[in-house]
PDB file of C-alpha atoms in Angstrom:
ATOM      1  CA  MET A   4      88.333 117.090 100.423  1.00  0.00           C
ATOM      2  CA  LYS A   5      90.255 116.268 103.581  1.00  0.00           C
ATOM      3  CA  PHE A   6      89.115 112.636 103.650  1.00  0.00           C
ATOM      4  CA  VAL A   7      89.275 111.891  99.918  1.00  0.00           C
ATOM      5  CA  VAL A   8      92.795 110.443 100.019  1.00  0.00           C
ATOM      6  CA  PRO A   9      92.041 107.917 102.821  1.00  0.00           C
ATOM      7  CA  LEU A  10      88.798 106.989 101.067  1.00  0.00           C
ATOM      8  CA  ILE A  11      90.576 106.333  97.766  1.00  0.00           C
ATOM      9  CA  ALA A  12      93.359 104.406  99.530  1.00  0.00           C
ATOM     10  CA  GLY A  13      90.816 102.258 101.368  1.00  0.00           C
ATOM     11  CA  VAL A  14      88.847 101.463  98.234  1.00  0.00           C
ATOM     12  CA  ALA A  15      92.039 100.658  96.311  1.00  0.00           C
ATOM     13  CA  LEU A  16      93.153  98.338  99.112  1.00  0.00           C
ATOM     14  CA  VAL A  17      89.780  96.571  99.027  1.00  0.00           C
ATOM     15  CA  VAL A  18      89.919  96.151  95.256  1.00  0.00           C
ATOM     16  CA  PHE A  19      93.496  94.893  95.021  1.00  0.00           C
ATOM     17  CA  SER A  20      93.466  92.611  98.073  1.00  0.00           C
ATOM     18  CA  GLY A  21      90.050  91.211  97.181  1.00  0.00           C
ATOM     19  CA  GLN A  22      91.197  90.414  93.674  1.00  0.00           C
ATOM     20  CA  ALA A  23      94.381  88.808  94.995  1.00  0.00           C
ATOM     21  CA  ALA A  24      92.485  86.682  97.517  1.00  0.00           C
ATOM     22  CA  ILE A  25      90.074  85.429  94.852  1.00  0.00           C
ATOM     23  CA  ARG A  26      92.971  84.702  92.490  1.00  0.00           C
ATOM     24  CA  LEU A  27      94.769  82.796  95.248  1.00  0.00           C
ATOM     25  CA  LEU A  28      91.669  80.747  96.041  1.00  0.00           C
ATOM     26  CA  ALA A  29      91.166  79.876  92.370  1.00  0.00           C
ATOM     27  CA  ASP A  30      94.820  78.944  91.779  1.00  0.00           C
ATOM     28  CA  HIS A  31      96.860  78.070  94.878  1.00  0.00           C
ATOM     29  CA  GLY A  32     100.096  78.375  92.927  1.00  0.00           C
ATOM     30  CA  ASN A  33      99.482  82.000  91.928  1.00  0.00           C
ATOM     31  CA  GLY A  34     100.328  83.985  95.065  1.00  0.00           C
ATOM     32  CA  GLY A  35     100.866  87.337  93.385  1.00  0.00           C
ATOM     33  CA  VAL A  36     102.894  89.700  95.577  1.00  0.00           C
ATOM     34  CA  LEU A  37     103.073  87.081  98.343  1.00  0.00           C
ATOM     35  CA  ASP A  38     104.268  84.316  96.019  1.00  0.00           C
ATOM     36  CA  GLY A  39     106.892  82.871  98.380  1.00  0.00           C
ATOM     37  CA  VAL A  40     104.541  82.790 101.370  1.00  0.00           C
ATOM     38  CA  PRO A  41     102.627  79.574 102.176  1.00  0.00           C
ATOM     39  CA  PHE A  42      98.986  79.487 101.054  1.00  0.00           C
ATOM     40  CA  PRO A  43      97.252  79.917 104.464  1.00  0.00           C
ATOM     41  CA  ALA A  44      99.482  82.829 105.499  1.00  0.00           C
ATOM     42  CA  ALA A  45      99.064  84.583 102.148  1.00  0.00           C
ATOM     43  CA  LEU A  46      95.294  84.164 102.264  1.00  0.00           C
ATOM     44  CA  CYS A  47      95.176  85.554 105.816  1.00  0.00           C
ATOM     45  CA  ALA A  48      97.322  88.525 104.773  1.00  0.00           C
ATOM     46  CA  TYR A  49      95.090  89.314 101.803  1.00  0.00           C
ATOM     47  CA  ILE A  50      91.931  89.039 103.914  1.00  0.00           C
ATOM     48  CA  ALA A  51      93.466  91.245 106.624  1.00  0.00           C
ATOM     49  CA  ALA A  52      94.324  93.861 103.989  1.00  0.00           C
ATOM     50  CA  LEU A  53      90.777  93.634 102.635  1.00  0.00           C
ATOM     51  CA  ILE A  54      89.296  94.241 106.088  1.00  0.00           C
ATOM     52  CA  ALA A  55      91.725  97.096 106.783  1.00  0.00           C
ATOM     53  CA  GLY A  56      90.801  98.748 103.477  1.00  0.00           C
ATOM     54  CA  ALA A  57      87.085  98.426 104.176  1.00  0.00           C
ATOM     55  CA  LEU A  58      87.521  99.924 107.645  1.00  0.00           C
ATOM     56  CA  LEU A  59      89.640 102.792 106.285  1.00  0.00           C
ATOM     57  CA  ALA A  60      87.156 103.601 103.526  1.00  0.00           C
ATOM     58  CA  GLY A  61      84.221 103.408 105.915  1.00  0.00           C
ATOM     59  CA  TRP A  62      85.934 105.643 108.448  1.00  0.00           C
ATOM     60  CA  ALA A  63      86.814 108.246 105.814  1.00  0.00           C
ATOM     61  CA  GLN A  64      83.288 108.261 104.423  1.00  0.00           C
ATOM     62  CA  GLY A  65      81.818 108.592 107.905  1.00  0.00           C
ATOM     63  CA  ARG A  66      84.092 111.518 108.744  1.00  0.00           C
ATOM     64  CA  ALA A  67      83.222 113.250 105.469  1.00  0.00           C
ATOM     65  CA  ARG A  68      79.503 112.842 106.142  1.00  0.00           C
ATOM     66  CA  ALA A  69      79.931 114.134 109.696  1.00  0.00           C
ATOM     67  CA  LEU A  70      81.383 117.317 108.209  1.00  0.00           C
ATOM     68  CA  GLY A  71      78.296 117.687 106.020  1.00  0.00           C
ATOM     69  CA  ARG A  72      79.814 116.575 102.757  1.00  0.00           C
ATOM     70  CA  PRO A  73      77.954 114.131 100.537  1.00  0.00           C
ATOM     71  CA  GLY A  74      79.621 110.871  99.768  1.00  0.00           C
TER      72      GLY A  74
END
């Protein structure tokens, strides 16, 4: 239960940043939260958030498994 919150936060970050990056690639004018930021910087920010979310979720799942909890 200790690592559920970081796992959920990581997965949510992956979902939202991944969706935003795909939306930005499909329509360069639709920047979402980073609407005023130039296209390359916004794309880099979304991809960085995606990687950070994947690392956070993976770390939390690994720690939960190390404690003997399924997940």
